[in-house]
PDB file of C-alpha atoms (C1' of nucleotides) in Angstrom:
ATOM      1  CA  UNK A 257     -27.544  32.456-204.388  1.00 40.00           C
ATOM      2  CA  UNK A 258     -24.975  34.623-202.765  1.00 38.00           C
ATOM      3  CA  UNK A 259     -25.328  38.343-202.871  1.00 39.00           C
ATOM      4  CA  UNK A 260     -21.712  38.673-203.615  1.00 37.00           C
ATOM      5  CA  UNK A 261     -20.225  38.059-207.065  1.00 35.00           C
ATOM      6  CA  UNK A 262     -19.581  34.346-207.639  1.00 32.00           C
ATOM      7  CA  UNK A 263     -15.817  34.663-208.406  1.00 42.00           C
ATOM      8  CA  UNK A 264     -13.460  33.946-205.690  1.00 44.00           C
ATOM      9  CA  UNK A 265     -11.619  37.086-206.242  1.00 63.00           C
ATOM     10  CA  UNK A 266      -9.373  37.664-203.257  1.00 82.00           C
ATOM     11  CA  UNK A 267      -8.805  41.018-201.667  1.00 91.00           C
ATOM     12  CA  UNK A 268      -5.157  40.737-201.407  1.00 93.00           C
ATOM     13  CA  UNK A 269      -4.937  40.301-205.265  1.00 93.00           C
ATOM     14  CA  UNK A 270      -6.407  43.772-205.586  1.00 96.00           C
ATOM     15  CA  UNK A 271      -3.942  45.085-203.199  1.00 97.00           C
ATOM     16  CA  UNK A 272      -0.995  43.625-204.841  1.00 97.00           C
ATOM     17  CA  UNK A 273      -2.197  45.269-208.052  1.00 97.00           C
ATOM     18  CA  UNK A 274      -2.336  48.626-206.126  1.00 97.00           C
ATOM     19  CA  UNK A 275       1.057  48.133-204.417  1.00 97.00           C
ATOM     20  CA  UNK A 276       3.061  49.952-206.932  1.00 97.00           C
ATOM     21  CA  UNK A 277       3.528  53.662-207.393  1.00 96.00           C
ATOM     22  CA  UNK A 278       3.580  53.497-211.274  1.00 97.00           C
ATOM     23  CA  UNK A 279       0.386  51.457-211.456  1.00 98.00           C
ATOM     24  CA  UNK A 280      -1.360  53.947-209.005  1.00 97.00           C
ATOM     25  CA  UNK A 281      -0.259  56.861-211.224  1.00 97.00           C
ATOM     26  CA  UNK A 282      -1.612  54.874-214.440  1.00 98.00           C
ATOM     27  CA  UNK A 283      -5.000  54.289-212.561  1.00 97.00           C
ATOM     28  CA  UNK A 284      -5.035  58.058-211.696  1.00 97.00           C
ATOM     29  CA  UNK A 285      -4.694  59.078-215.386  1.00 97.00           C
ATOM     30  CA  UNK A 286      -7.354  56.583-216.343  1.00 96.00           C
ATOM     31  CA  UNK A 287      -9.712  57.952-213.783  1.00 90.00           C
ATOM     32  CA  UNK A 288     -11.641  60.280-216.095  1.00 77.00           C
ATOM     33  CA  UNK A 289     -11.677  58.291-219.353  1.00 90.00           C
ATOM     34  CA  UNK A 290     -10.000  56.008-221.490  1.00 94.00           C
ATOM     35  CA  UNK A 291      -6.504  57.107-222.442  1.00 96.00           C
ATOM     36  CA  UNK A 292      -4.083  56.060-225.358  1.00 96.00           C
ATOM     37  CA  UNK A 293      -1.047  54.315-224.164  1.00 97.00           C
ATOM     38  CA  UNK A 294       1.147  56.946-226.064  1.00 96.00           C
ATOM     39  CA  UNK A 295      -0.278  59.603-223.770  1.00 96.00           C
ATOM     40  CA  UNK A 296       0.446  57.575-220.682  1.00 97.00           C
ATOM     41  CA  UNK A 297       3.987  57.164-221.716  1.00 97.00           C
ATOM     42  CA  UNK A 298       4.392  60.825-222.185  1.00 96.00           C
ATOM     43  CA  UNK A 299       2.546  62.063-219.238  1.00 96.00           C
ATOM     44  CA  UNK A 300       4.548  59.916-216.847  1.00 97.00           C
ATOM     45  CA  UNK A 301       7.864  60.235-218.729  1.00 96.00           C
ATOM     46  CA  UNK A 302       8.531  56.603-218.373  1.00 97.00           C
ATOM     47  CA  UNK A 303       9.753  53.964-220.868  1.00 97.00           C
ATOM     48  CA  UNK A 304       7.105  52.476-223.182  1.00 97.00           C
ATOM     49  CA  UNK A 305       7.932  48.801-222.099  1.00 97.00           C
ATOM     50  CA  UNK A 306       7.604  49.780-218.407  1.00 98.00           C
ATOM     51  CA  UNK A 307       4.097  51.208-218.985  1.00 98.00           C
ATOM     52  CA  UNK A 308       3.049  48.349-221.096  1.00 98.00           C
ATOM     53  CA  UNK A 309       4.245  45.789-218.374  1.00 98.00           C
ATOM     54  CA  UNK A 310       2.287  47.587-215.713  1.00 98.00           C
ATOM     55  CA  UNK A 311      -0.748  47.893-217.915  1.00 98.00           C
ATOM     56  CA  UNK A 312      -0.534  44.185-218.443  1.00 98.00           C
ATOM     57  CA  UNK A 313      -0.391  43.585-214.745  1.00 98.00           C
ATOM     58  CA  UNK A 314      -3.551  45.693-214.182  1.00 97.00           C
ATOM     59  CA  UNK A 315      -5.178  44.003-216.964  1.00 96.00           C
ATOM     60  CA  UNK A 316      -4.571  40.473-215.515  1.00 95.00           C
ATOM     61  CA  UNK A 317      -5.920  41.894-212.175  1.00 95.00           C
ATOM     62  CA  UNK A 318      -9.166  42.837-213.936  1.00 94.00           C
ATOM     63  CA  UNK A 319      -8.658  46.514-213.014  1.00 96.00           C
ATOM     64  CA  UNK A 320      -8.452  47.988-216.593  1.00 97.00           C
ATOM     65  CA  UNK A 321      -9.842  47.128-220.014  1.00 96.00           C
ATOM     66  CA  UNK A 322      -8.230  47.793-223.406  1.00 96.00           C
ATOM     67  CA  UNK A 323      -9.782  48.776-226.578  1.00 96.00           C
ATOM     68  CA  UNK A 324      -7.797  48.809-229.897  1.00 96.00           C
ATOM     69  CA  UNK A 325      -8.356  51.621-232.269  1.00 94.00           C
ATOM     70  CA  UNK A 326      -6.216  51.251-235.320  1.00 94.00           C
ATOM     71  CA  UNK A 327      -2.594  51.247-234.216  1.00 94.00           C
ATOM     72  CA  UNK A 328      -3.560  52.679-230.726  1.00 96.00           C
ATOM     73  CA  UNK A 329      -4.543  51.127-227.565  1.00 97.00           C
ATOM     74  CA  UNK A 330      -6.900  52.871-225.203  1.00 97.00           C
ATOM     75  CA  UNK A 331      -7.022  51.735-221.576  1.00 97.00           C
ATOM     76  CA  UNK A 332      -9.799  52.427-219.123  1.00 97.00           C
ATOM     77  CA  UNK A 333     -10.554  51.523-215.621  1.00 96.00           C
ATOM     78  CA  UNK A 334     -12.779  48.355-215.174  1.00 95.00           C
ATOM     79  CA  UNK A 335     -14.831  47.364-212.220  1.00 93.00           C
ATOM     80  CA  UNK A 336     -13.296  44.355-210.536  1.00 90.00           C
ATOM     81  CA  UNK A 337     -15.590  41.254-210.335  1.00 81.00           C
ATOM     82  CA  UNK A 338     -15.827  41.212-206.611  1.00 86.00           C
ATOM     83  CA  UNK A 339     -18.218  43.485-204.682  1.00 86.00           C
ATOM     84  CA  UNK A 340     -15.873  44.558-201.952  1.00 87.00           C
ATOM     85  CA  UNK A 341     -12.858  44.897-204.336  1.00 90.00           C
ATOM     86  CA  UNK A 342     -15.064  47.114-206.592  1.00 92.00           C
ATOM     87  CA  UNK A 343     -15.916  49.469-203.712  1.00 90.00           C
ATOM     88  CA  UNK A 344     -12.356  49.758-202.568  1.00 91.00           C
ATOM     89  CA  UNK A 345     -11.105  50.261-206.036  1.00 93.00           C
ATOM     90  CA  UNK A 346     -13.540  52.929-206.933  1.00 92.00           C
ATOM     91  CA  UNK A 347     -12.791  54.729-203.508  1.00 90.00           C
ATOM     92  CA  UNK A 348      -8.981  54.570-204.156  1.00 92.00           C
ATOM     93  CA  UNK A 349      -9.153  55.631-207.797  1.00 91.00           C
ATOM     94  CA  UNK A 350     -11.374  58.680-206.663  1.00 89.00           C
ATOM     95  CA  UNK A 351      -9.181  59.392-203.832  1.00 87.00           C
ATOM     96  CA  UNK A 352      -6.016  59.563-205.728  1.00 91.00           C
ATOM     97  CA  UNK A 353      -6.748  63.099-206.676  1.00 88.00           C
ATOM     98  CA  UNK A 354      -5.554  64.295-203.308  1.00 87.00           C
ATOM     99  CA  UNK A 355      -2.081  63.300-204.087  1.00 89.00           C
ATOM    100  CA  UNK A 356       0.249  66.044-205.238  1.00 90.00           C
ATOM    101  CA  UNK A 357       2.150  64.084-207.911  1.00 92.00           C
ATOM    102  CA  UNK A 358      -1.149  62.689-209.039  1.00 94.00           C
ATOM    103  CA  UNK A 359      -2.473  66.018-209.745  1.00 94.00           C
ATOM    104  CA  UNK A 360       0.694  67.042-211.574  1.00 95.00           C
ATOM    105  CA  UNK A 361       0.307  63.816-213.699  1.00 96.00           C
ATOM    106  CA  UNK A 362      -3.314  64.723-214.603  1.00 95.00           C
ATOM    107  CA  UNK A 363      -2.209  68.261-215.535  1.00 95.00           C
ATOM    108  CA  UNK A 364       0.408  66.893-217.827  1.00 94.00           C
ATOM    109  CA  UNK A 365      -1.954  64.543-219.379  1.00 94.00           C
ATOM    110  CA  UNK A 366      -4.450  67.220-220.167  1.00 90.00           C
ATOM    111  CA  UNK A 367      -1.642  69.277-221.563  1.00 88.00           C
ATOM    112  CA  UNK A 368      -0.673  66.473-223.858  1.00 85.00           C
ATOM    113  CA  UNK A 369      -4.218  65.582-224.910  1.00 77.00           C
ATOM    114  CA  UNK A 370      -5.690  69.044-225.261  1.00 62.00           C
ATOM    115  CA  UNK A 371      -3.084  71.468-226.122  1.00 56.00           C
ATOM    116  CA  UNK A 372      -3.545  73.167-229.524  1.00 49.00           C
ATOM    117  CA  UNK A 373      -0.072  72.096-230.662  1.00 45.00           C
ATOM    118  CA  UNK A 374       0.916  68.682-229.224  1.00 42.00           C
ATOM    119  CA  UNK A 375       4.582  68.141-228.818  1.00 42.00           C
ATOM    120  CA  UNK A 376       6.810  65.965-230.989  1.00 42.00           C
ATOM    121  CA  UNK A 377       5.123  64.313-234.050  1.00 42.00           C
ATOM    122  CA  UNK A 378       1.984  66.384-234.754  1.00 38.00           C
ATOM    123  CA  UNK A 379      -0.178  63.326-235.825  1.00 44.00           C
ATOM    124  CA  UNK A 380      -1.216  61.885-232.530  1.00 47.00           C
ATOM    125  CA  UNK A 381      -3.737  59.361-231.478  1.00 52.00           C
ATOM    126  CA  UNK A 382      -7.276  60.350-231.476  1.00 53.00           C
ATOM    127  CA  UNK A 383      -8.292  62.207-228.400  1.00 52.00           C
ATOM    128  CA  UNK A 384     -10.432  60.509-225.663  1.00 51.00           C
ATOM    129  CA  UNK A 385     -14.100  61.464-225.951  1.00 44.00           C
ATOM    130  CA  UNK A 386     -14.822  63.781-222.812  1.00 44.00           C
ATOM    131  CA  UNK A 387     -11.456  64.979-221.692  1.00 40.00           C
ATOM    132  CA  UNK A 388     -11.655  67.738-224.280  1.00 36.00           C
ATOM    133  CA  UNK A 389     -11.437  71.321-222.811  1.00 37.00           C
ATOM    134  CA  UNK A 390     -14.640  73.293-222.205  1.00 29.00           C
TER     135      UNK A 390
ATOM    136  CA  UNK B 101       0.172  74.923-194.112  1.00 41.00           C
ATOM    137  CA  UNK B 102      -1.120  71.913-195.968  1.00 39.00           C
ATOM    138  CA  UNK B 103      -4.359  70.318-195.029  1.00 39.00           C
ATOM    139  CA  UNK B 104      -2.869  66.824-195.306  1.00 38.00           C
ATOM    140  CA  UNK B 105      -0.583  65.318-192.741  1.00 36.00           C
ATOM    141  CA  UNK B 106       3.042  66.340-193.182  1.00 32.00           C
ATOM    142  CA  UNK B 107       4.447  62.989-193.553  1.00 41.00           C
ATOM    143  CA  UNK B 108       5.355  61.748-197.053  1.00 44.00           C
ATOM    144  CA  UNK B 109       3.562  58.413-196.404  1.00 63.00           C
ATOM    145  CA  UNK B 110       3.108  56.786-199.844  1.00 82.00           C
ATOM    146  CA  UNK B 111      -0.077  54.998-200.672  1.00 91.00           C
ATOM    147  CA  UNK B 112       1.714  52.093-202.162  1.00 93.00           C
ATOM    148  CA  UNK B 113       3.238  51.387-198.886  1.00 94.00           C
ATOM    149  CA  UNK B 114      -0.195  50.964-197.360  1.00 96.00           C
ATOM    150  CA  UNK B 115      -1.152  48.611-200.285  1.00 97.00           C
ATOM    151  CA  UNK B 116       1.832  46.550-199.963  1.00 97.00           C
ATOM    152  CA  UNK B 117       1.059  45.919-196.184  1.00 97.00           C
ATOM    153  CA  UNK B 118      -2.552  45.008-197.261  1.00 97.00           C
ATOM    154  CA  UNK B 119      -1.157  42.629-199.998  1.00 97.00           C
ATOM    155  CA  UNK B 120      -1.058  39.605-198.040  1.00 97.00           C
ATOM    156  CA  UNK B 121      -3.925  37.393-196.880  1.00 96.00           C
ATOM    157  CA  UNK B 122      -2.464  36.637-193.457  1.00 98.00           C
ATOM    158  CA  UNK B 123      -2.105  40.386-192.724  1.00 98.00           C
ATOM    159  CA  UNK B 124      -5.635  40.973-193.712  1.00 97.00           C
ATOM    160  CA  UNK B 125      -6.877  38.296-191.482  1.00 97.00           C
ATOM    161  CA  UNK B 126      -4.835  39.775-188.639  1.00 98.00           C
ATOM    162  CA  UNK B 127      -6.293  43.331-189.302  1.00 97.00           C
ATOM    163  CA  UNK B 128      -9.603  41.706-189.392  1.00 97.00           C
ATOM    164  CA  UNK B 129      -9.178  40.051-185.875  1.00 97.00           C
ATOM    165  CA  UNK B 130      -7.982  43.454-184.512  1.00 96.00           C
ATOM    166  CA  UNK B 131     -10.880  45.342-185.858  1.00 90.00           C
ATOM    167  CA  UNK B 132     -12.904  45.303-182.666  1.00 77.00           C
ATOM    168  CA  UNK B 133     -10.142  45.711-179.928  1.00 90.00           C
ATOM    169  CA  UNK B 134      -6.647  44.907-179.122  1.00 94.00           C
ATOM    170  CA  UNK B 135      -5.963  41.214-179.101  1.00 96.00           C
ATOM    171  CA  UNK B 136      -3.218  39.216-177.412  1.00 96.00           C
ATOM    172  CA  UNK B 137      -0.850  37.541-179.855  1.00 97.00           C
ATOM    173  CA  UNK B 138      -1.500  34.199-178.192  1.00 96.00           C
ATOM    174  CA  UNK B 139      -5.177  34.493-179.367  1.00 96.00           C
ATOM    175  CA  UNK B 140      -4.104  35.477-182.951  1.00 97.00           C
ATOM    176  CA  UNK B 141      -1.975  32.423-183.186  1.00 97.00           C
ATOM    177  CA  UNK B 142      -4.798  30.129-182.008  1.00 96.00           C
ATOM    178  CA  UNK B 143      -7.464  31.786-183.909  1.00 96.00           C
ATOM    179  CA  UNK B 144      -5.744  31.559-187.308  1.00 97.00           C
ATOM    180  CA  UNK B 145      -4.088  28.229-186.452  1.00 96.00           C
ATOM    181  CA  UNK B 146      -0.762  29.469-187.933  1.00 97.00           C
ATOM    182  CA  UNK B 147       2.704  29.155-186.435  1.00 97.00           C
ATOM    183  CA  UNK B 148       3.758  31.782-183.866  1.00 97.00           C
ATOM    184  CA  UNK B 149       6.777  32.981-185.868  1.00 97.00           C
ATOM    185  CA  UNK B 150       4.710  33.522-188.865  1.00 98.00           C
ATOM    186  CA  UNK B 151       2.092  35.449-186.963  1.00 98.00           C
ATOM    187  CA  UNK B 152       4.943  37.568-185.341  1.00 98.00           C
ATOM    188  CA  UNK B 153       6.493  38.279-188.583  1.00 98.00           C
ATOM    189  CA  UNK B 154       3.359  39.540-190.131  1.00 98.00           C
ATOM    190  CA  UNK B 155       2.679  41.691-187.028  1.00 98.00           C
ATOM    191  CA  UNK B 156       6.108  43.132-187.353  1.00 98.00           C
ATOM    192  CA  UNK B 157       5.398  44.048-191.029  1.00 98.00           C
ATOM    193  CA  UNK B 158       2.132  45.812-190.047  1.00 97.00           C
ATOM    194  CA  UNK B 159       3.950  47.559-187.213  1.00 96.00           C
ATOM    195  CA  UNK B 160       6.623  48.830-189.569  1.00 95.00           C
ATOM    196  CA  UNK B 161       3.868  50.119-191.792  1.00 95.00           C
ATOM    197  CA  UNK B 162       2.289  51.997-189.052  1.00 94.00           C
ATOM    198  CA  UNK B 163      -1.037  50.033-189.211  1.00 96.00           C
ATOM    199  CA  UNK B 164      -0.871  48.522-185.799  1.00 97.00           C
ATOM    200  CA  UNK B 165       0.467  49.465-182.329  1.00 96.00           C
ATOM    201  CA  UNK B 166       1.643  47.006-179.534  1.00 96.00           C
ATOM    202  CA  UNK B 167       1.283  47.190-175.899  1.00 96.00           C
ATOM    203  CA  UNK B 168       2.996  44.867-173.475  1.00 95.00           C
ATOM    204  CA  UNK B 169       1.328  43.491-170.397  1.00 93.00           C
ATOM    205  CA  UNK B 170       3.528  41.244-168.637  1.00 94.00           C
ATOM    206  CA  UNK B 171       4.465  38.421-170.725  1.00 94.00           C
ATOM    207  CA  UNK B 172       1.742  39.092-173.355  1.00 95.00           C
ATOM    208  CA  UNK B 173       1.717  41.632-176.237  1.00 97.00           C
ATOM    209  CA  UNK B 174      -1.574  43.072-177.329  1.00 97.00           C
ATOM    210  CA  UNK B 175      -1.940  44.446-180.674  1.00 97.00           C
ATOM    211  CA  UNK B 176      -4.373  46.913-182.086  1.00 97.00           C
ATOM    212  CA  UNK B 177      -5.119  48.664-185.154  1.00 96.00           C
ATOM    213  CA  UNK B 178      -3.352  52.167-185.547  1.00 96.00           C
ATOM    214  CA  UNK B 179      -4.456  55.067-187.655  1.00 93.00           C
ATOM    215  CA  UNK B 180      -1.781  55.527-190.353  1.00 90.00           C
ATOM    216  CA  UNK B 181      -0.257  59.063-190.410  1.00 82.00           C
ATOM    217  CA  UNK B 182      -1.475  59.962-193.947  1.00 86.00           C
ATOM    218  CA  UNK B 183      -5.001  61.279-194.306  1.00 86.00           C
ATOM    219  CA  UNK B 184      -5.843  59.218-197.453  1.00 87.00           C
ATOM    220  CA  UNK B 185      -4.037  56.245-196.108  1.00 90.00           C
ATOM    221  CA  UNK B 186      -6.145  56.512-192.851  1.00 92.00           C
ATOM    222  CA  UNK B 187      -9.346  56.720-194.898  1.00 90.00           C
ATOM    223  CA  UNK B 188      -8.700  53.672-197.006  1.00 91.00           C
ATOM    224  CA  UNK B 189      -7.356  51.634-194.117  1.00 93.00           C
ATOM    225  CA  UNK B 190     -10.431  52.351-191.950  1.00 92.00           C
ATOM    226  CA  UNK B 191     -12.825  51.509-194.976  1.00 90.00           C
ATOM    227  CA  UNK B 192     -10.802  48.245-195.676  1.00 92.00           C
ATOM    228  CA  UNK B 193     -10.770  47.049-192.020  1.00 91.00           C
ATOM    229  CA  UNK B 194     -14.400  47.732-191.628  1.00 89.00           C
ATOM    230  CA  UNK B 195     -15.283  46.030-194.989  1.00 88.00           C
ATOM    231  CA  UNK B 196     -13.375  42.821-194.211  1.00 92.00           C
ATOM    232  CA  UNK B 197     -16.365  41.597-192.264  1.00 89.00           C
ATOM    233  CA  UNK B 198     -18.105  40.840-195.608  1.00 88.00           C
ATOM    234  CA  UNK B 199     -15.519  38.015-196.265  1.00 89.00           C
ATOM    235  CA  UNK B 200     -16.585  34.579-195.303  1.00 91.00           C
ATOM    236  CA  UNK B 201     -13.253  33.351-193.988  1.00 92.00           C
ATOM    237  CA  UNK B 202     -12.944  36.591-191.926  1.00 95.00           C
ATOM    238  CA  UNK B 203     -16.159  36.025-190.265  1.00 94.00           C
ATOM    239  CA  UNK B 204     -15.182  32.489-189.348  1.00 96.00           C
ATOM    240  CA  UNK B 205     -11.892  33.936-187.919  1.00 96.00           C
ATOM    241  CA  UNK B 206     -13.715  36.323-185.737  1.00 95.00           C
ATOM    242  CA  UNK B 207     -16.000  33.712-184.552  1.00 95.00           C
ATOM    243  CA  UNK B 208     -13.137  31.412-183.684  1.00 94.00           C
ATOM    244  CA  UNK B 209     -11.408  34.427-181.893  1.00 94.00           C
ATOM    245  CA  UNK B 210     -14.598  35.129-179.840  1.00 90.00           C
ATOM    246  CA  UNK B 211     -14.697  31.367-178.926  1.00 88.00           C
ATOM    247  CA  UNK B 212     -11.069  31.596-177.661  1.00 85.00           C
ATOM    248  CA  UNK B 213     -11.438  34.697-175.676  1.00 77.00           C
ATOM    249  CA  UNK B 214     -14.854  34.322-174.200  1.00 61.00           C
ATOM    250  CA  UNK B 215     -15.379  30.591-173.651  1.00 55.00           C
ATOM    251  CA  UNK B 216     -16.015  29.526-170.118  1.00 48.00           C
ATOM    252  CA  UNK B 217     -13.335  26.957-170.495  1.00 45.00           C
ATOM    253  CA  UNK B 218     -10.508  28.036-172.854  1.00 42.00           C
ATOM    254  CA  UNK B 219      -8.787  25.151-174.507  1.00 42.00           C
ATOM    255  CA  UNK B 220      -5.265  23.950-173.715  1.00 41.00           C
ATOM    256  CA  UNK B 221      -3.554  25.571-170.706  1.00 42.00           C
ATOM    257  CA  UNK B 222      -6.268  27.240-168.591  1.00 38.00           C
ATOM    258  CA  UNK B 223      -4.152  30.186-167.577  1.00 43.00           C
ATOM    259  CA  UNK B 224      -4.456  32.401-170.553  1.00 46.00           C
ATOM    260  CA  UNK B 225      -3.746  36.017-171.458  1.00 51.00           C
ATOM    261  CA  UNK B 226      -6.130  38.734-169.967  1.00 53.00           C
ATOM    262  CA  UNK B 227      -9.176  39.173-172.122  1.00 51.00           C
ATOM    263  CA  UNK B 228      -9.519  42.217-174.225  1.00 50.00           C
ATOM    264  CA  UNK B 229     -11.683  44.769-172.651  1.00 43.00           C
ATOM    265  CA  UNK B 230     -14.885  44.913-174.780  1.00 44.00           C
ATOM    266  CA  UNK B 231     -14.959  41.671-176.672  1.00 40.00           C
ATOM    267  CA  UNK B 232     -16.717  40.012-173.674  1.00 36.00           C
ATOM    268  CA  UNK B 233     -20.073  38.564-174.548  1.00 37.00           C
ATOM    269  CA  UNK B 234     -23.265  40.557-173.728  1.00 29.00           C
TER     270      UNK B 234
ATOM    271  C1'  DG C 215      19.417  32.217-160.918  1.00 54.62           C
ATOM    272  C1'  DA C 216      17.320  28.268-163.482  1.00 54.62           C
ATOM    273  C1'  DA C 217      13.251  26.981-165.850  1.00 54.62           C
ATOM    274  C1'  DT C 218       9.139  28.230-168.338  1.00 54.62           C
ATOM    275  C1'  DT C 219       6.269  31.021-171.163  1.00 54.62           C
ATOM    276  C1'  DA C 220       5.240  34.338-174.723  1.00 54.62           C
ATOM    277  C1'  DT C 221       7.033  36.840-178.346  1.00 54.62           C
ATOM    278  C1'  DA C 222      10.566  38.225-181.706  1.00 54.62           C
ATOM    279  C1'  DT C 223      14.280  37.607-184.832  1.00 54.62           C
ATOM    280  C1'  DT C 224      17.441  35.190-187.766  1.00 54.62           C
ATOM    281  C1'  DC C 225      18.864  31.848-191.428  1.00 54.62           C
ATOM    282  C1'  DG C 226      18.503  29.613-195.714  1.00 54.62           C
ATOM    283  C1'  DC C 227      15.655  28.789-199.399  1.00 54.62           C
ATOM    284  C1'  DC C 228      12.419  30.060-202.897  1.00 54.62           C
ATOM    285  C1'  DT C 229       9.045  32.711-205.669  1.00 54.62           C
ATOM    286  C1'  DA C 230       6.900  37.154-207.294  1.00 54.62           C
ATOM    287  C1'  DA C 231       7.927  41.011-209.393  1.00 54.62           C
ATOM    288  C1'  DG C 232      10.667  45.225-210.485  1.00 54.62           C
ATOM    289  C1'  DC C 233      13.982  47.023-214.212  1.00 54.62           C
ATOM    290  C1'  DA C 234      16.377  48.007-218.749  1.00 54.62           C
ATOM    291  C1'  DA C 235      17.646  46.191-223.145  1.00 54.62           C
ATOM    292  C1'  DA C 236      16.362  43.718-226.787  1.00 54.62           C
ATOM    293  C1'  DT C 237      12.928  41.752-229.664  1.00 54.62           C
ATOM    294  C1'  DA C 238       8.305  40.512-231.418  1.00 54.62           C
ATOM    295  C1'  DT C 239       3.887  41.648-233.130  1.00 54.62           C
ATOM    296  C1'  DA C 240      -0.006  44.396-235.090  1.00 54.62           C
ATOM    297  C1'  DT C 241      -1.642  47.995-237.881  1.00 54.62           C
ATOM    298  C1'  DA C 242      -1.114  51.622-241.219  1.00 54.62           C
ATOM    299  C1'  DA C 243       1.125  53.834-244.878  1.00 54.62           C
ATOM    300  C1'  DG C 244       3.617  54.061-249.052  1.00 54.62           C
TER     301       DG C 244
ATOM    302  C1'  DC D   2       5.710  43.888-249.925  1.00 54.62           C
ATOM    303  C1'  DT D   3       8.451  47.022-247.301  1.00 54.62           C
ATOM    304  C1'  DT D   4       8.856  50.433-243.976  1.00 54.62           C
ATOM    305  C1'  DA D   5       7.286  52.979-240.008  1.00 54.62           C
ATOM    306  C1'  DT D   6       4.759  53.285-235.875  1.00 54.62           C
ATOM    307  C1'  DA D   7       2.432  51.779-231.560  1.00 54.62           C
ATOM    308  C1'  DT D   8       2.401  48.579-228.370  1.00 54.62           C
ATOM    309  C1'  DA D   9       3.581  43.934-226.162  1.00 54.62           C
ATOM    310  C1'  DT D  10       6.596  40.370-224.692  1.00 54.62           C
ATOM    311  C1'  DT D  11      10.950  38.139-223.645  1.00 54.62           C
ATOM    312  C1'  DT D  12      15.484  37.851-221.432  1.00 54.62           C
ATOM    313  C1'  DG D  13      18.681  38.384-217.748  1.00 54.62           C
ATOM    314  C1'  DC D  14      19.507  40.363-213.645  1.00 54.62           C
ATOM    315  C1'  DT D  15      18.197  42.114-208.826  1.00 54.62           C
ATOM    316  C1'  DT D  16      15.424  42.858-204.673  1.00 54.62           C
ATOM    317  C1'  DA D  17      11.337  42.249-201.537  1.00 54.62           C
ATOM    318  C1'  DG D  18       9.167  39.274-199.249  1.00 54.62           C
ATOM    319  C1'  DG D  19       7.012  34.705-198.496  1.00 54.62           C
ATOM    320  C1'  DC D  20       7.976  30.242-195.633  1.00 54.62           C
ATOM    321  C1'  DG D  21       9.750  26.798-191.942  1.00 54.62           C
ATOM    322  C1'  DA D  22      13.129  25.755-188.640  1.00 54.62           C
ATOM    323  C1'  DA D  23      15.958  27.271-185.429  1.00 54.62           C
ATOM    324  C1'  DT D  24      17.422  30.575-182.195  1.00 54.62           C
ATOM    325  C1'  DA D  25      17.299  34.781-179.222  1.00 54.62           C
ATOM    326  C1'  DT D  26      14.943  37.883-175.968  1.00 54.62           C
ATOM    327  C1'  DA D  27      11.620  39.317-172.265  1.00 54.62           C
ATOM    328  C1'  DA D  28       9.058  38.674-168.478  1.00 54.62           C
ATOM    329  C1'  DT D  29       7.307  35.353-164.864  1.00 54.62           C
ATOM    330  C1'  DT D  30       7.666  31.713-161.766  1.00 54.62           C
ATOM    331  C1'  DC D  31       9.916  28.500-158.845  1.00 54.62           C
TER     332       DC D  31
END
DNA sequence: GAATTATATTCGCCTAAGCAAATATATAAG
DNA sequence: CTTATATATTTGCTTAGGCGAATATAATTC
């Protein structure tokens, strides 16, 4: 009968998940739409296991959800179960755009997803739905 | 020439400071006004060194400021130097009121500060300015 | 200045969590 | 079934930071 969600999701859990620069950068890149892991790796220029580890952390914290599509995994932001956490998380992921490095990351991601000739192996993962250029 | 604050205050620094339940409870108690450490200790029923350690952490993160008044130290919330951090921190400290334990903490603090007969040694620290009852 | 009070810091220990390197798993392609 | 690709997990190591207990510092009082 409480107005809040029933789960005892603690706020400090959310903040622990946000307390890492790499995870914030990942959240930033997923702000618009779901993104394939391979693009996350390239956009952030970090090793694949490192990206995967942080995605796992975010998954455990309930901040992202994953969808498999063939060989590829697409991650997207998820709304945390707790009302307050959800409000904060939404505000944070929206506010990341103000950061300089975050904007650069986004630019690099768009370049990877949407450039006519993607770098390296030409056969890439399917593009996310709505990040396509105008 | 940037609209943001000049300092390279990183967001993950803020979140690390918020990633601890005890620190969140302290922030909650300082939401209204500056509070004497002795009341923080009693309201949270935690050991004095533990409170002091977490206050030091918050101080280093630029989230609280301290003022000495004789033997007593009064802590209050401070606005972090970074624009985004400030916005998030303000939202968080305001939103803590929705938490059950946080409300209990506040109630206990008011009881300590404003009861006609304070518990234990009767000579207590001076009361904060505006937490007095109506 | 000696004792008391309020607060801060140090110490030793322990867990969470970061990293790189290596390895495992899942799917697709041949 | 074998290989290649995409992603995930494990391993071994290192650091940040939590805790309680003990101790140090600062201001007040006697």
